[in-house]
DNA sequence: GGGTTAGCGAAGTCCGGACTCCGTTTACGC
DNA sequence: GCGTAAACGGAGTCCGGACTTCGCTAACCC
């Protein structure tokens, strides 16, 4: 592959993350092309269909999340690492997880695999924190991941004031701490 | 207004809630018409633009939520009422709150008003529960409403297993209970 | 029960966005 | 530098979905 082609591909993916992240799948391919500074034909040469472009954008995005998750797994204090990871995923890393809802019921295997790796990474961080006894044992990564996804998605669609989001995350963290049975 | 017109209007709104709730704003007007058992022109006669239809659907929906909220405000045990309301809004009542994200940055005043009433209703229930001392004082309705919206939206877009959702709600409820400072 | 008119549905028009064609440009090996 | 083929961009085509038109149907009033 020629070097300019490689560069364009990267610029298209970056533009796509921006556009689809902001407008959801309603974002148009032409907008992506304009933002990337290329012609629309170039977009379709690299990604034969809009769906392909979305898929590649998602995989790229999840790969970025995976890096953050890996870093958390290696941090010294397990519980602090977990809470920091939760904040991190919700506030910075996962800005465009909304994308995940764009493929509906049948996401392509590559995306499922990438998302699964991230979830597995979060699971590892969670278990390590549970082992310290500071985090409840009776909840698993499914619940945590659901909550992360939910807040990420919602704040992406309609941003909440940072202070509100912070306190909402506090509530979740308090709910995950030990010292209280199942809520009710 | 003639009686058949009124009936059709109601059937169209019910169909719209179904269609837009399932497919988001990607749902087509034609689909709504088919589900309502009327011609597409009838839909446009009652609601001159798709946006108008969506707006009316949202107001109708929020009105339904308001009823549930009012009922909770009148229930005997404040804390039990709050937890039940949270579950209720997330699991049954708010199935299509996703719609709320459909109008983007500038929702029509009627929708804002309807949503505001619901939020005020939730606030009343929350304050009553806080007065018992069983619910943390350092969080407000903003955080609660954000979490409800988040879970509602996410589970609408990609349903989570009921057991997972239940436990996730438990975590939130535990986070709202007193007996632990701000999470961290 | 008959006239009137609000209300109806099917068959359109129109537009925006996904995708293609083709003449031109430009990176890269010699 | 120059030939060549990979890569490009803009001007299309095509389709699906929002909205309109118009001849017909049937509720309501008397």
Short mmCIF file of C-alpha atoms (C1' of nucleotides) in Angstrom, two decimals:
data_model
loop_
_atom_site.label_atom_id
_atom_site.label_comp_id
_atom_site.label_asym_id
_atom_site.label_seq_id
_atom_site.Cartn_x
_atom_site.Cartn_y
_atom_site.Cartn_z
CA UNK A 1 0.00 0.00 0.00
CA UNK A 2 1.29 3.40 -0.94
CA UNK A 3 2.16 5.74 1.87
CA UNK A 4 -0.37 8.44 1.00
CA UNK A 5 -3.04 5.76 0.96
CA UNK A 6 -2.09 4.65 4.43
CA UNK A 7 -2.17 8.21 5.69
CA UNK A 8 -5.55 8.85 4.14
CA UNK A 9 -6.93 5.69 5.68
CA UNK A 10 -5.86 6.83 9.10
CA UNK A 11 -7.25 10.31 8.60
CA UNK A 12 -10.56 8.86 7.43
CA UNK A 13 -10.83 6.68 10.53
CA UNK A 14 -10.11 9.62 12.79
CA UNK A 15 -12.72 11.71 11.00
CA UNK A 16 -15.23 8.87 11.17
CA UNK A 17 -14.79 8.54 14.93
CA UNK A 18 -15.49 12.24 15.24
CA UNK A 19 -18.51 12.32 12.94
CA UNK A 20 -20.21 9.12 14.04
CA UNK A 21 -19.41 9.90 17.64
CA UNK A 22 -21.24 13.18 17.36
CA UNK A 23 -24.14 12.37 15.08
CA UNK A 24 -24.49 8.65 15.51
CA UNK A 25 -24.96 6.64 12.37
CA UNK A 26 -26.89 9.57 10.94
CA UNK A 27 -23.51 11.11 10.18
CA UNK A 28 -22.97 11.13 6.45
CA UNK A 29 -20.07 9.66 4.56
CA UNK A 30 -19.61 12.97 2.78
CA UNK A 31 -19.10 14.70 6.12
CA UNK A 32 -16.44 12.17 7.01
CA UNK A 33 -14.69 12.77 3.69
CA UNK A 34 -14.77 16.54 4.11
CA UNK A 35 -13.39 16.35 7.63
CA UNK A 36 -10.65 14.01 6.50
CA UNK A 37 -9.81 16.31 3.60
CA UNK A 38 -10.30 13.66 0.94
CA UNK A 39 -12.85 12.99 -1.80
CA UNK A 40 -15.82 10.80 -1.08
CA UNK A 41 -14.57 8.20 -3.54
CA UNK A 42 -11.46 7.75 -1.43
CA UNK A 43 -13.56 6.87 1.58
CA UNK A 44 -15.40 4.21 -0.38
CA UNK A 45 -12.19 2.86 -1.87
CA UNK A 46 -10.85 2.16 1.60
CA UNK A 47 -14.16 1.03 3.08
CA UNK A 48 -16.50 -0.43 0.45
CA UNK A 49 -19.64 0.32 2.45
CA UNK A 50 -20.62 2.68 5.21
CA UNK A 51 -21.09 -0.29 7.50
CA UNK A 52 -17.51 -1.35 6.90
CA UNK A 53 -16.32 2.09 7.88
CA UNK A 54 -18.36 2.01 11.07
CA UNK A 55 -17.04 -1.43 11.89
CA UNK A 56 -13.43 -0.35 11.43
CA UNK A 57 -14.07 2.75 13.54
CA UNK A 58 -15.49 0.63 16.33
CA UNK A 59 -12.60 -1.80 16.34
CA UNK A 60 -10.14 1.07 16.42
CA UNK A 61 -12.04 2.59 19.30
CA UNK A 62 -12.23 -0.57 21.38
CA UNK A 63 -8.55 -1.15 20.83
CA UNK A 64 -7.90 2.21 22.45
CA UNK A 65 -10.08 1.25 25.41
CA UNK A 66 -8.22 -2.02 25.75
CA UNK A 67 -4.98 -0.15 26.28
CA UNK A 68 -6.47 1.86 29.12
CA UNK A 69 -7.86 -1.30 30.69
CA UNK A 70 -4.52 -3.07 30.48
CA UNK A 71 -2.86 -0.14 32.20
CA UNK A 72 -5.38 -0.37 35.05
CA UNK A 73 -4.70 -4.08 35.46
CA UNK A 74 -1.04 -3.30 36.07
CA UNK A 75 -1.55 -0.43 38.55
CA UNK A 76 -0.48 -1.03 42.18
CA UNK A 77 -3.66 -0.47 44.26
CA UNK A 78 -6.39 -2.76 42.88
CA UNK A 79 -9.41 -0.87 44.24
CA UNK A 80 -8.05 2.53 43.31
CA UNK A 81 -7.27 1.18 39.86
CA UNK A 82 -10.83 -0.05 39.47
CA UNK A 83 -12.45 3.20 40.47
CA UNK A 84 -10.05 5.16 38.30
CA UNK A 85 -10.77 2.86 35.37
CA UNK A 86 -14.51 3.30 35.79
CA UNK A 87 -14.15 7.06 35.78
CA UNK A 88 -11.74 6.92 32.93
CA UNK A 89 -13.89 4.71 30.71
CA UNK A 90 -16.98 6.78 31.33
CA UNK A 91 -15.47 10.21 31.03
CA UNK A 92 -12.66 10.08 28.54
CA UNK A 93 -12.02 6.80 26.90
CA UNK A 94 -15.45 5.70 25.94
CA UNK A 95 -16.74 8.93 24.52
CA UNK A 96 -18.14 7.23 21.51
CA UNK A 97 -19.33 3.92 22.78
CA UNK A 98 -22.66 5.02 21.42
CA UNK A 99 -21.27 3.64 18.25
CA UNK A 100 -21.72 0.20 19.72
CA UNK A 101 -25.44 0.59 19.51
CA UNK A 102 -25.23 1.45 15.87
CA UNK A 103 -24.80 -2.04 14.58
CA UNK A 104 -27.96 -3.22 16.26
CA UNK A 105 -28.62 -6.85 16.87
CA UNK A 106 -25.93 -8.32 14.64
CA UNK A 107 -22.57 -6.67 15.18
CA UNK A 108 -19.74 -8.04 13.03
CA UNK A 109 -17.50 -10.65 14.68
CA UNK A 110 -14.49 -8.34 14.69
CA UNK A 111 -16.37 -5.78 16.78
CA UNK A 112 -17.73 -8.43 19.13
CA UNK A 113 -14.22 -9.75 19.62
CA UNK A 114 -12.79 -6.32 20.33
CA UNK A 115 -15.58 -5.46 22.77
CA UNK A 116 -15.16 -8.82 24.45
CA UNK A 117 -11.49 -8.19 25.06
CA UNK A 118 -12.28 -4.90 26.75
CA UNK A 119 -14.91 -6.53 28.92
CA UNK A 120 -12.49 -9.30 29.85
CA UNK A 121 -9.95 -6.64 30.78
CA UNK A 122 -12.46 -4.88 33.01
CA UNK A 123 -13.33 -8.22 34.55
CA UNK A 124 -9.71 -8.82 35.49
CA UNK A 125 -9.45 -5.42 37.15
CA UNK A 126 -12.72 -6.01 38.99
CA UNK A 127 -11.70 -9.44 40.32
CA UNK A 128 -8.39 -8.11 41.54
CA UNK A 129 -10.25 -5.40 43.48
CA UNK A 130 -12.75 -7.90 44.84
CA UNK A 131 -9.86 -9.98 46.14
CA UNK A 132 -8.92 -7.13 48.48
CA UNK A 133 -12.32 -7.41 50.16
CA UNK A 134 -13.15 -3.79 49.48
CA UNK A 135 -15.53 -4.56 46.64
CA UNK A 136 -18.72 -6.60 46.85
CA UNK A 137 -18.43 -10.23 45.75
CA UNK A 138 -22.05 -10.65 44.75
CA UNK A 139 -21.86 -8.59 41.59
CA UNK A 140 -19.89 -9.33 38.49
CA UNK A 141 -18.50 -7.67 35.45
CA UNK A 142 -21.84 -7.86 33.67
CA UNK A 143 -23.43 -5.35 36.01
CA UNK A 144 -20.38 -3.11 36.04
CA UNK A 145 -20.07 -3.14 32.29
CA UNK A 146 -23.76 -2.41 31.87
CA UNK A 147 -23.51 0.62 34.11
CA UNK A 148 -20.40 1.89 32.38
CA UNK A 149 -22.02 1.47 28.99
CA UNK A 150 -25.20 3.15 30.16
CA UNK A 151 -23.55 6.26 31.54
CA UNK A 152 -21.18 6.50 28.62
CA UNK A 153 -23.93 6.28 26.09
CA UNK A 154 -26.24 8.72 27.78
CA UNK A 155 -23.64 11.37 28.45
CA UNK A 156 -22.51 11.10 24.86
CA UNK A 157 -25.99 11.65 23.53
CA UNK A 158 -26.92 14.45 25.90
CA UNK A 159 -24.04 15.62 28.06
CA UNK A 160 -24.63 16.00 31.79
CA UNK A 161 -22.89 18.67 33.87
CA UNK A 162 -19.53 17.25 35.00
CA UNK A 163 -20.40 17.69 38.67
CA UNK A 164 -23.59 15.67 38.27
CA UNK A 165 -21.79 12.96 36.37
CA UNK A 166 -19.11 12.84 39.04
CA UNK A 167 -21.62 12.37 41.83
CA UNK A 168 -23.50 9.76 39.82
CA UNK A 169 -20.28 7.82 39.44
CA UNK A 170 -19.74 8.22 43.18
CA UNK A 171 -23.09 6.60 43.79
CA UNK A 172 -22.15 3.64 41.64
CA UNK A 173 -18.79 3.28 43.34
CA UNK A 174 -20.49 3.41 46.74
CA UNK A 175 -22.86 0.72 45.53
CA UNK A 176 -19.95 -1.50 44.62
CA UNK A 177 -18.18 -1.08 47.93
CA UNK A 178 -18.63 -3.67 50.65
CA UNK A 179 -20.31 -2.88 53.95
CA UNK A 180 -23.88 -3.20 52.83
CA UNK A 181 -25.86 -6.13 51.50
CA UNK A 182 -27.77 -6.06 48.26
CA UNK A 183 -29.56 -2.73 48.07
CA UNK A 184 -33.25 -2.61 48.82
CA UNK B 1 -63.18 16.50 15.48
CA UNK B 2 -64.97 13.49 14.09
CA UNK B 3 -64.86 10.34 16.14
CA UNK B 4 -63.02 8.18 13.62
CA UNK B 5 -60.37 10.89 13.35
CA UNK B 6 -59.88 10.84 17.10
CA UNK B 7 -59.56 7.06 17.11
CA UNK B 8 -57.06 7.14 14.29
CA UNK B 9 -55.01 9.79 16.04
CA UNK B 10 -54.77 7.62 19.12
CA UNK B 11 -53.89 4.53 17.12
CA UNK B 12 -51.18 6.46 15.28
CA UNK B 13 -49.63 7.66 18.54
CA UNK B 14 -49.61 4.13 19.93
CA UNK B 15 -48.01 2.82 16.75
CA UNK B 16 -45.45 5.64 16.79
CA UNK B 17 -44.42 4.83 20.35
CA UNK B 18 -43.87 1.24 19.27
CA UNK B 19 -41.96 2.02 16.08
CA UNK B 20 -39.77 4.86 17.34
CA UNK B 21 -39.19 3.02 20.59
CA UNK B 22 -37.81 0.09 18.67
CA UNK B 23 -35.94 1.70 15.81
CA UNK B 24 -35.24 5.17 17.16
CA UNK B 25 -35.88 7.99 14.81
CA UNK B 26 -34.80 5.76 11.96
CA UNK B 27 -38.31 4.29 12.12
CA UNK B 28 -40.20 5.31 9.03
CA UNK B 29 -43.51 7.09 8.91
CA UNK B 30 -44.79 4.43 6.55
CA UNK B 31 -44.12 1.77 9.17
CA UNK B 32 -46.10 3.76 11.71
CA UNK B 33 -48.99 4.06 9.26
CA UNK B 34 -48.96 0.33 8.51
CA UNK B 35 -48.91 -0.60 12.19
CA UNK B 36 -51.74 1.82 12.91
CA UNK B 37 -53.73 0.39 10.02
CA UNK B 38 -54.14 3.75 8.26
CA UNK B 39 -52.78 5.32 5.12
CA UNK B 40 -49.64 7.37 5.26
CA UNK B 41 -51.55 10.53 4.34
CA UNK B 42 -53.61 10.16 7.49
CA UNK B 43 -50.50 10.26 9.58
CA UNK B 44 -49.36 13.48 7.94
CA UNK B 45 -52.78 15.03 8.24
CA UNK B 46 -52.70 14.59 12.01
CA UNK B 47 -49.02 15.43 12.39
CA UNK B 48 -47.77 17.72 9.63
CA UNK B 49 -44.15 16.62 9.97
CA UNK B 50 -42.34 13.63 11.33
CA UNK B 51 -40.87 15.81 14.03
CA UNK B 52 -44.35 16.78 15.18
CA UNK B 53 -45.28 13.14 15.48
CA UNK B 54 -42.20 12.39 17.51
CA UNK B 55 -42.91 15.35 19.75
CA UNK B 56 -46.48 14.24 20.40
CA UNK B 57 -45.29 10.72 21.10
CA UNK B 58 -42.80 11.99 23.64
CA UNK B 59 -45.32 14.14 25.45
CA UNK B 60 -47.74 11.23 25.60
CA UNK B 61 -45.02 9.03 26.96
CA UNK B 62 -43.87 11.45 29.65
CA UNK B 63 -47.43 11.93 30.72
CA UNK B 64 -47.65 8.22 31.39
CA UNK B 65 -44.45 8.37 33.44
CA UNK B 66 -45.85 11.26 35.42
CA UNK B 67 -48.78 9.12 36.53
CA UNK B 68 -46.45 6.45 37.85
CA UNK B 69 -44.40 9.07 39.65
CA UNK B 70 -47.45 10.62 41.27
CA UNK B 71 -48.53 7.21 42.51
CA UNK B 72 -45.13 6.71 44.13
CA UNK B 73 -45.38 10.08 45.86
CA UNK B 74 -48.57 8.92 47.54
CA UNK B 75 -47.38 5.48 48.65
CA UNK B 76 -46.95 4.89 52.40
CA UNK B 77 -43.30 3.89 52.88
CA UNK B 78 -41.13 6.66 51.32
CA UNK B 79 -37.96 4.64 50.83
CA UNK B 80 -39.76 1.60 49.47
CA UNK B 81 -41.68 3.88 47.16
CA UNK B 82 -38.47 5.38 45.86
CA UNK B 83 -36.80 2.07 45.17
CA UNK B 84 -39.94 0.74 43.56
CA UNK B 85 -40.23 3.85 41.43
CA UNK B 86 -36.64 3.53 40.25
CA UNK B 87 -37.20 -0.07 39.24
CA UNK B 88 -40.50 0.79 37.68
CA UNK B 89 -39.20 3.67 35.61
CA UNK B 90 -36.24 1.71 34.37
CA UNK B 91 -37.95 -1.56 33.63
CA UNK B 92 -41.49 -0.85 32.56
CA UNK B 93 -42.47 2.75 32.36
CA UNK B 94 -39.58 4.25 30.58
CA UNK B 95 -39.13 1.69 27.88
CA UNK B 96 -38.81 4.28 25.22
CA UNK B 97 -37.07 7.14 26.90
CA UNK B 98 -34.56 6.69 24.11
CA UNK B 99 -36.94 8.88 22.27
CA UNK B 100 -35.75 11.72 24.43
CA UNK B 101 -32.41 11.63 22.72
CA UNK B 102 -34.04 11.90 19.35
CA UNK B 103 -34.71 15.60 19.40
CA UNK B 104 -31.08 16.44 20.02
CA UNK B 105 -30.03 19.77 21.38
CA UNK B 106 -33.28 21.68 20.90
CA UNK B 107 -36.29 19.71 22.14
CA UNK B 108 -39.63 21.50 21.71
CA UNK B 109 -40.90 23.35 24.80
CA UNK B 110 -43.82 20.97 25.26
CA UNK B 111 -41.45 18.04 25.62
CA UNK B 112 -39.15 19.93 27.95
CA UNK B 113 -42.12 20.82 30.11
CA UNK B 114 -43.41 17.25 30.24
CA UNK B 115 -39.96 15.87 31.08
CA UNK B 116 -39.51 18.54 33.71
CA UNK B 117 -42.71 17.54 35.44
CA UNK B 118 -41.55 13.95 35.63
CA UNK B 119 -38.21 15.01 37.03
CA UNK B 120 -39.93 17.20 39.60
CA UNK B 121 -42.10 14.25 40.56
CA UNK B 122 -39.07 12.03 41.03
CA UNK B 123 -37.47 14.81 43.08
CA UNK B 124 -40.45 14.87 45.44
CA UNK B 125 -40.28 11.12 45.96
CA UNK B 126 -36.53 11.32 46.52
CA UNK B 127 -36.77 14.12 49.11
CA UNK B 128 -39.44 12.28 51.01
CA UNK B 129 -37.18 9.23 51.19
CA UNK B 130 -34.20 11.34 52.22
CA UNK B 131 -36.27 12.76 55.07
CA UNK B 132 -36.44 9.28 56.61
CA UNK B 133 -32.65 9.24 56.89
CA UNK B 134 -32.36 6.06 54.89
CA UNK B 135 -31.16 7.79 51.75
CA UNK B 136 -28.01 9.86 51.37
CA UNK B 137 -28.46 13.62 51.62
CA UNK B 138 -25.46 14.52 49.50
CA UNK B 139 -26.93 13.52 46.17
CA UNK B 140 -29.88 15.05 44.41
CA UNK B 141 -32.40 14.31 41.76
CA UNK B 142 -29.96 15.22 39.00
CA UNK B 143 -27.78 12.22 39.72
CA UNK B 144 -30.73 9.91 40.19
CA UNK B 145 -32.41 11.05 37.04
CA UNK B 146 -29.20 10.71 35.06
CA UNK B 147 -28.76 7.12 36.22
CA UNK B 148 -32.37 6.25 35.47
CA UNK B 149 -32.12 7.76 32.03
CA UNK B 150 -28.85 6.01 31.36
CA UNK B 151 -30.05 2.53 32.25
CA UNK B 152 -33.34 3.03 30.50
CA UNK B 153 -31.73 4.17 27.32
CA UNK B 154 -29.11 1.49 27.20
CA UNK B 155 -31.42 -1.39 27.95
CA UNK B 156 -33.80 -0.12 25.32
CA UNK B 157 -31.12 -0.02 22.67
CA UNK B 158 -29.53 -3.36 23.54
CA UNK B 159 -31.47 -5.31 26.17
CA UNK B 160 -29.53 -6.73 29.09
CA UNK B 161 -30.52 -10.02 30.76
CA UNK B 162 -33.11 -9.24 33.46
CA UNK B 163 -30.96 -10.68 36.22
CA UNK B 164 -28.04 -8.46 35.27
CA UNK B 165 -30.26 -5.41 35.11
CA UNK B 166 -31.72 -6.26 38.49
CA UNK B 167 -28.35 -6.50 40.12
CA UNK B 168 -27.19 -3.30 38.44
CA UNK B 169 -30.20 -1.54 39.92
CA UNK B 170 -29.34 -3.08 43.28
CA UNK B 171 -25.90 -1.53 43.05
CA UNK B 172 -27.40 1.89 42.41
CA UNK B 173 -29.86 1.52 45.26
CA UNK B 174 -27.04 0.46 47.57
CA UNK B 175 -25.12 3.52 46.44
CA UNK B 176 -28.03 5.74 47.41
CA UNK B 177 -28.46 4.23 50.85
CA UNK B 178 -26.86 5.89 53.85
CA UNK B 179 -24.16 4.23 55.88
CA UNK B 180 -21.24 5.08 53.67
CA UNK B 181 -19.71 8.39 52.68
CA UNK B 182 -19.15 9.46 49.11
CA UNK B 183 -17.83 6.47 47.21
CA UNK B 184 -14.16 6.34 46.33
"C1'" DG C 1 -82.17 8.58 4.17
"C1'" DG C 2 -79.81 12.26 1.76
"C1'" DG C 3 -76.63 16.08 1.37
"C1'" DT C 4 -72.38 17.87 2.90
"C1'" DT C 5 -67.91 17.91 4.11
"C1'" DA C 6 -64.32 16.14 7.21
"C1'" DG C 7 -61.55 12.53 6.68
"C1'" DC C 8 -59.42 8.81 4.08
"C1'" DG C 9 -55.74 6.04 1.08
"C1'" DA C 10 -52.94 5.13 -3.06
"C1'" DA C 11 -50.01 6.98 -6.20
"C1'" DG C 12 -47.32 10.10 -6.92
"C1'" DT C 13 -42.98 14.14 -6.35
"C1'" DC C 14 -38.74 15.54 -4.38
"C1'" DC C 15 -34.55 15.42 -1.88
"C1'" DG C 16 -30.63 13.78 0.52
"C1'" DG C 17 -27.32 10.40 1.06
"C1'" DA C 18 -25.00 5.90 -0.27
"C1'" DC C 19 -22.37 4.32 -3.78
"C1'" DT C 20 -19.93 4.32 -8.93
"C1'" DC C 21 -17.33 5.98 -13.22
"C1'" DC C 22 -13.69 7.89 -15.31
"C1'" DG C 23 -10.31 11.31 -16.49
"C1'" DT C 24 -6.42 13.20 -13.80
"C1'" DT C 25 -2.73 13.30 -10.46
"C1'" DT C 26 1.19 11.63 -8.07
"C1'" DA C 27 4.21 8.32 -5.39
"C1'" DC C 28 7.73 5.20 -6.42
"C1'" DG C 29 11.22 2.17 -8.94
"C1'" DC C 30 14.72 2.76 -12.45
"C1'" DG D 1 13.67 12.68 -15.13
"C1'" DC D 2 10.35 9.32 -16.65
"C1'" DG D 3 7.12 5.54 -17.15
"C1'" DT D 4 3.54 3.27 -14.83
"C1'" DA D 5 0.13 1.92 -12.05
"C1'" DA D 6 -1.85 2.98 -7.71
"C1'" DA D 7 -4.59 6.42 -5.78
"C1'" DC D 8 -7.34 10.39 -6.16
"C1'" DG D 9 -11.69 13.59 -6.63
"C1'" DG D 10 -15.77 15.32 -8.61
"C1'" DA D 11 -19.76 14.47 -11.24
"C1'" DG D 12 -22.78 11.57 -11.75
"C1'" DT D 13 -26.75 7.37 -10.68
"C1'" DC D 14 -30.01 5.21 -7.75
"C1'" DC D 15 -32.89 4.38 -3.95
"C1'" DG D 16 -35.50 5.00 0.16
"C1'" DG D 17 -38.15 7.86 2.87
"C1'" DA D 18 -40.54 12.40 3.91
"C1'" DC D 19 -44.22 14.83 2.29
"C1'" DT D 20 -48.46 16.13 -1.42
"C1'" DT D 21 -52.27 15.60 -4.49
"C1'" DC D 22 -56.65 14.17 -5.58
"C1'" DG D 23 -60.54 11.29 -6.30
"C1'" DC D 24 -63.22 8.59 -3.09
"C1'" DT D 25 -65.71 7.15 1.45
"C1'" DA D 26 -68.51 7.52 5.18
"C1'" DA D 27 -69.60 10.04 9.59
"C1'" DC D 28 -72.79 13.56 11.27
"C1'" DC D 29 -76.92 16.83 10.90
"C1'" DC D 30 -81.51 17.45 9.47
#
